[in-house]
Tab-separated table of C-alpha atoms in Angstrom:
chain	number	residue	atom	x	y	z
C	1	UNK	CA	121.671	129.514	104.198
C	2	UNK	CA	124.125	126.786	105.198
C	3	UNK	CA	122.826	126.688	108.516
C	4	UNK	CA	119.138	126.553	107.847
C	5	UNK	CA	119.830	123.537	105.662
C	6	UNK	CA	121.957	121.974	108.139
C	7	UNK	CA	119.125	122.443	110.696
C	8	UNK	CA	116.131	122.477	108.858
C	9	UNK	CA	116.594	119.360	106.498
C	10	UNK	CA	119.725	117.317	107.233
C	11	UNK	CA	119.078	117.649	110.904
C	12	UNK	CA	115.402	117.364	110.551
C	13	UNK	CA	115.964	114.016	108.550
C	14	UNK	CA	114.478	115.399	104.878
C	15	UNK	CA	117.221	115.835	102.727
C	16	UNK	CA	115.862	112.971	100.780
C	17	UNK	CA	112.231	114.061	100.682
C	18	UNK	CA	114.349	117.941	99.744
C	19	UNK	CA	116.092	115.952	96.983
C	20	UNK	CA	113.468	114.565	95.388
C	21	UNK	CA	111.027	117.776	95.722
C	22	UNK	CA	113.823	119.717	93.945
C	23	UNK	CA	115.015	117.157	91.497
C	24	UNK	CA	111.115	116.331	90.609
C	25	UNK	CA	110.524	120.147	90.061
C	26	UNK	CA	113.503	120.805	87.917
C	27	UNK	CA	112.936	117.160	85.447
C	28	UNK	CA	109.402	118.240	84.731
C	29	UNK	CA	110.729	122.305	84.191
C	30	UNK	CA	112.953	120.775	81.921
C	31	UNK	CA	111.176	118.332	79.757
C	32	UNK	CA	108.393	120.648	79.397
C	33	UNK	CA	110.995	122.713	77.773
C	34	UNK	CA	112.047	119.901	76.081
C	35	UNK	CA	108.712	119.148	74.952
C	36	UNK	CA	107.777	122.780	73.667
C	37	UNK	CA	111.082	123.143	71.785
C	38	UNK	CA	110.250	119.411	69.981
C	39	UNK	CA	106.698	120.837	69.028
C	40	UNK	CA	108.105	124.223	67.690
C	41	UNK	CA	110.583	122.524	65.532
C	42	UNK	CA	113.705	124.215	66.925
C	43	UNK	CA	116.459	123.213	65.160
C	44	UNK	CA	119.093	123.363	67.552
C	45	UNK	CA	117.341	120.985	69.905
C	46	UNK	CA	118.024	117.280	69.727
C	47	UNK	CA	114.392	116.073	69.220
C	48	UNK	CA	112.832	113.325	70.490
C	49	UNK	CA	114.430	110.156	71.145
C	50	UNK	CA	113.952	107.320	68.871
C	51	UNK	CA	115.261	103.439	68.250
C	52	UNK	CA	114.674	101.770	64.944
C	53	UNK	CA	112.188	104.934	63.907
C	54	UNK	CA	110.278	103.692	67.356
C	55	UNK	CA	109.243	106.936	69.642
C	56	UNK	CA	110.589	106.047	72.728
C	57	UNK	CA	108.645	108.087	75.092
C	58	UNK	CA	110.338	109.678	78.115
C	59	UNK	CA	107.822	107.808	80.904
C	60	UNK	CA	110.420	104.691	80.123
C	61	UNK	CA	113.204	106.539	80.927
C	62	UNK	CA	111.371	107.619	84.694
C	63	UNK	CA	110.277	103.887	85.089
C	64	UNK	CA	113.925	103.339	84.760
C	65	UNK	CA	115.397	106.135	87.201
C	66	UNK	CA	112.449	105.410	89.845
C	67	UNK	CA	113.730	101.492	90.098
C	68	UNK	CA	117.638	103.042	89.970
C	69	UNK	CA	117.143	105.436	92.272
C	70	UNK	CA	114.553	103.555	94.551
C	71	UNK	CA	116.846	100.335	94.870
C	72	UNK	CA	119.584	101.791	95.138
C	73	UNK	CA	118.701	104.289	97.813
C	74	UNK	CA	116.708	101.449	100.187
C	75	UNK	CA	120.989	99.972	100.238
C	76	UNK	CA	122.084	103.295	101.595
C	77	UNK	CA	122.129	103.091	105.527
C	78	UNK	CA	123.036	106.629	106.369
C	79	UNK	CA	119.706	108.552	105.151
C	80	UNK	CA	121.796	111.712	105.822
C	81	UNK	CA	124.451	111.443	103.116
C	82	UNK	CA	124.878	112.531	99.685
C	83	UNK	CA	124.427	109.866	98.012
C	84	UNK	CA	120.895	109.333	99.932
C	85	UNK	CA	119.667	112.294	98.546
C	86	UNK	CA	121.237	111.461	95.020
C	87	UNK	CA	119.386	108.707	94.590
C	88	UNK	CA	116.068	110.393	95.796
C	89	UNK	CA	116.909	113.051	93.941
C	90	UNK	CA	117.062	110.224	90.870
C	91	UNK	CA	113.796	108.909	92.145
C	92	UNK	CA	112.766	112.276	91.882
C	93	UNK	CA	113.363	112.843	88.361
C	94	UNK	CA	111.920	109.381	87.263
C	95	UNK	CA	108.492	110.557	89.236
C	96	UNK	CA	108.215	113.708	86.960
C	97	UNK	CA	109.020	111.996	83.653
C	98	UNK	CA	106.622	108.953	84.734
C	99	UNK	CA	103.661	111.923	85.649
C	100	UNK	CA	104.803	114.110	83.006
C	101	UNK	CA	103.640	111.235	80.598
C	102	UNK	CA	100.438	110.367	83.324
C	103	UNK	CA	97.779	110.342	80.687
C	104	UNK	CA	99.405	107.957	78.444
C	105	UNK	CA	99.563	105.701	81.111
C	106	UNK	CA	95.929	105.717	82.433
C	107	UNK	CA	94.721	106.038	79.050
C	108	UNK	CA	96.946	103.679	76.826
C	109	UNK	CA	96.817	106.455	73.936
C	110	UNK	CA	99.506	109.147	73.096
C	111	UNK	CA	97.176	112.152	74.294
C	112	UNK	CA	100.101	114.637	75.799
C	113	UNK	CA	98.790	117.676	73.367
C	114	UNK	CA	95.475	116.606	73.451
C	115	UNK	CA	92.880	117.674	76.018
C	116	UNK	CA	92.710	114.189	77.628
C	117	UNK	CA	96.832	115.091	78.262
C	118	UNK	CA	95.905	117.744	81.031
C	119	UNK	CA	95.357	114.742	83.333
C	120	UNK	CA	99.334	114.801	83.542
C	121	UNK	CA	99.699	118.066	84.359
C	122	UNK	CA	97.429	118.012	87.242
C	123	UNK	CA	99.283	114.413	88.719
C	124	UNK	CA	102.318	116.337	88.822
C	125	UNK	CA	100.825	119.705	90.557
C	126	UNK	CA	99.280	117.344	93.055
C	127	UNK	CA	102.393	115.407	93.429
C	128	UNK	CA	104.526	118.953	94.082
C	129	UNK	CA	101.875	120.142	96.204
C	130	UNK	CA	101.759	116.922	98.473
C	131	UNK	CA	105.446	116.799	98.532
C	132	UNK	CA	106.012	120.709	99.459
C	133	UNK	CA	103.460	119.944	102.330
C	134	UNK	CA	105.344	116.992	103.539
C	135	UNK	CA	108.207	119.236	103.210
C	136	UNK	CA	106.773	122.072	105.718
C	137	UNK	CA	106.263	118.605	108.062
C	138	UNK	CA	102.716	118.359	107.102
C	139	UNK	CA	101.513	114.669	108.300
C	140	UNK	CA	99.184	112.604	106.077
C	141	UNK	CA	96.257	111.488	107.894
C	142	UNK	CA	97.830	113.084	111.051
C	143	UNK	CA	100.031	110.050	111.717
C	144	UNK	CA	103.214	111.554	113.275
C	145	UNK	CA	100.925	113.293	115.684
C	146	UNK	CA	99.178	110.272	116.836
C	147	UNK	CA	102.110	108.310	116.682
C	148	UNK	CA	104.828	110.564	118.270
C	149	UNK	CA	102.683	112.173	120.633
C	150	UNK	CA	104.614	115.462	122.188
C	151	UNK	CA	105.836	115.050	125.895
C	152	UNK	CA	102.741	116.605	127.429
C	153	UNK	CA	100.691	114.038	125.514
C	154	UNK	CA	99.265	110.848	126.490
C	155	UNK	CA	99.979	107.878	123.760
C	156	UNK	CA	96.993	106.724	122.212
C	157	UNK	CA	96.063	103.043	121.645
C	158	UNK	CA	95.663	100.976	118.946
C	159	UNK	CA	91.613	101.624	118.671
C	160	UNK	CA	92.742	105.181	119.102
C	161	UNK	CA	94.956	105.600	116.429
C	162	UNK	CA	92.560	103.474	114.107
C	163	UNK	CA	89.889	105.621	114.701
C	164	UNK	CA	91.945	109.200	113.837
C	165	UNK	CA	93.986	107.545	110.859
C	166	UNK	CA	90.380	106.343	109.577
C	167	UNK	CA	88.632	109.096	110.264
C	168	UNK	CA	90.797	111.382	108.580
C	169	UNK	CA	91.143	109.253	105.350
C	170	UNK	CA	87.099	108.477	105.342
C	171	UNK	CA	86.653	112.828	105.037
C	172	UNK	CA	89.213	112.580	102.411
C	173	UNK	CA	87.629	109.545	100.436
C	174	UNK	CA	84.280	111.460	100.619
C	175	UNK	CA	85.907	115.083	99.534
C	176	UNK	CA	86.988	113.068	96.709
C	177	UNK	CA	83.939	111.108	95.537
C	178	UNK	CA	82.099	114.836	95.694
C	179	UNK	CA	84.577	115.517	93.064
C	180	UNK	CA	86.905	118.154	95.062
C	181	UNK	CA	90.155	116.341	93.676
C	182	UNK	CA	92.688	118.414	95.399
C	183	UNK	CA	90.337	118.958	98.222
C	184	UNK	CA	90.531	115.069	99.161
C	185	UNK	CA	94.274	114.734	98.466
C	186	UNK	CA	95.332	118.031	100.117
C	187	UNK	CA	93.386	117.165	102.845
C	188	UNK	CA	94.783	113.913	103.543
C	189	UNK	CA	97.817	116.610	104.961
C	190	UNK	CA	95.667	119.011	105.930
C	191	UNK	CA	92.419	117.532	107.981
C	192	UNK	CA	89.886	120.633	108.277
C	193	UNK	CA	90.320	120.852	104.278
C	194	UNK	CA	89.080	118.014	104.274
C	195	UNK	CA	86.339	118.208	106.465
C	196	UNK	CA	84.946	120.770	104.262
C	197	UNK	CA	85.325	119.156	101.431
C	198	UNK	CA	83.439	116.332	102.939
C	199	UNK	CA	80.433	118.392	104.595
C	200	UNK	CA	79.865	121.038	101.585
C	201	UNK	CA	77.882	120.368	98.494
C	202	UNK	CA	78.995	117.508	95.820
C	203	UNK	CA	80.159	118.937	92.274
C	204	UNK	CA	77.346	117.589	89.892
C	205	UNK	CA	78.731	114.603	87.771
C	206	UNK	CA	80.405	113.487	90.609
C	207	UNK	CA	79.348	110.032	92.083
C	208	UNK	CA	78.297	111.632	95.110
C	209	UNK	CA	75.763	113.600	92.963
C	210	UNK	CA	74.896	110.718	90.695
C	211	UNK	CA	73.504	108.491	93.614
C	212	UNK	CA	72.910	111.159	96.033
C	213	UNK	CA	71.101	114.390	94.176
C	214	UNK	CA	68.022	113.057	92.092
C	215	UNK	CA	67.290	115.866	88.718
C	216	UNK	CA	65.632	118.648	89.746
C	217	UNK	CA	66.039	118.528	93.447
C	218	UNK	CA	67.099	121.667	95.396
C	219	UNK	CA	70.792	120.101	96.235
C	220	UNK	CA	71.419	119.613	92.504
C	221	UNK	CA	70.392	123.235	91.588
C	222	UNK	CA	72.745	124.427	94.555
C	223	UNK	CA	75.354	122.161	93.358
C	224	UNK	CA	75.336	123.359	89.389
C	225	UNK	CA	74.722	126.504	90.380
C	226	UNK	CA	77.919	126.563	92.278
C	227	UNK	CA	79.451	125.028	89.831
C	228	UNK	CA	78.869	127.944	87.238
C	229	UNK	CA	79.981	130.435	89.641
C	230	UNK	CA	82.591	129.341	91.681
C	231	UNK	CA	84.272	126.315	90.379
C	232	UNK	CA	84.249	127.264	86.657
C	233	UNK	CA	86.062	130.271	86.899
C	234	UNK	CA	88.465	128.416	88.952
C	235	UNK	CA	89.099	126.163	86.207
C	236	UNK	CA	89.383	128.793	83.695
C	237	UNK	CA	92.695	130.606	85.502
C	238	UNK	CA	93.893	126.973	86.367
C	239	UNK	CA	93.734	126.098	82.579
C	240	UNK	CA	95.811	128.968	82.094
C	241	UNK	CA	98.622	128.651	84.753
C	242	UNK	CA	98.415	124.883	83.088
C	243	UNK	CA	98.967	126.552	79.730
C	244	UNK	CA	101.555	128.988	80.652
C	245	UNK	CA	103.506	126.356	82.578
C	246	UNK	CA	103.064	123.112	80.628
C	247	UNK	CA	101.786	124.404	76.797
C	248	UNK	CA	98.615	124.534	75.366
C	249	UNK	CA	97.030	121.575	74.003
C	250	UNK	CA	96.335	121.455	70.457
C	251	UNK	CA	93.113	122.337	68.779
C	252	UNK	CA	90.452	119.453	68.521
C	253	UNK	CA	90.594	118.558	64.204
């Protein structure tokens, strides 16, 4: 085990990008926890944390460990040494208690139980997914393979590299604005995803839809009827693994 981390992430130069994918994974693991015991009135558990009877939510203390951590760590010359990956590993934990608390953020309103507060759950689930990709030395938008080209490979040229970065981020913008969210960001690692996502059919009430699928045509009745099928279900065992993992949002009064 020593080796393979030796050789697989100190050697391979991602013991901060390891540091903060573990520390990230095991802040939100925790304050959901945290969370869920607060909500259940546990007694033992400290509660939430408070100033003056103010609620001081836990996305201030992440803004705080993100500029700690991310300051600090651009000082640190030697990207290989513990206290590199301590202070990713910081950044790390300030990026799950800033996504935990996601909705709040985007929607100015103190939603986390509410059904608006699943917007959270799925930043951080795209965050861990993008960062495990990176991880297994997934690119985004193919740029270490245009960039470091293998010794068999001719460098491109500027046009060159324009062309692939843009190319590959255009099939991800469209993926996205047909509504396939982690289509368009997972495919910003992983191009053919997002080539399908950009050449299949739009989800309706996407903008792609909206200006491109007038009511009653035959691409709109493909597109709902898809939905109903394929991407509902979907949703339904996602809602679950969100429930299981992060707690079920509370009943609409």
């Amino acid at each position: 085990m020593g080796e393979w981390f030796a050789t697989e992430i100190v050697a391979a130069g991602k013991l901060r990008l390891f540091c903060f994918f573990v520390f990230f994974i095991g802040t939100f693991v925790f304050i959901r926890i945290s969370v869920r015991l607060i909500r259940a009135r546990v007694r033992w558990w400290p509660g939430n944390v408070t100033s003056g009877g103010l609620h001081i939510h836990h996305v201030v203390f992440g803004v705080v460990f993100m500029c700690v951590g991310g300051v600090s760590g651009l000082a640190v010359q030697d990207v290989a040494s513990a206290a590199a990956g301590l202070l990713a590993g910081l950044f790390g934990a300030g990026t799950a208690l800033v996504l935990d608390e996601f909705a709040l953020v985007v929607l100015l309103d103190d939603v986390y139980w509410k059904e608006q507060g699943r917007l959270s759950v799925d930043a951080v689930f795209v965050a861990a997914a993008m960062c495990g990709l990176a991880l297994l030395g997934a690119s985004p938008l193919e740029l270490d393979d245009v960039l470091n080209p293998g010794p068999d490979d001719d460098l491109l040229s500027t046009g060159q590299i324009a062309f692939v970065v843009g190319t590959n981020l255009a099939l991800s913008v469209v993926a996205l604005g047909k509504g396939k969210i982690w289509t368009g960001l997972i495919g910003i690692y992983i191009t053919p995803l997002a080539l399908v996502g950009a050449i299949r059919l739009a989800r309706p009430g996407s903008p792609w839809a909206r200006r491109r699928y007038k009511p009653g045509s035959r691409s709109l009745r493909r597109a709902e009827w898809r939905e109903h099928r394929i991407h509902q279900p979907i949703e339904r065992f996602v809602d679950g693994l969100q429930n299981l993992v992060a707690g079920r949002p509370s009943p609409k009064a």
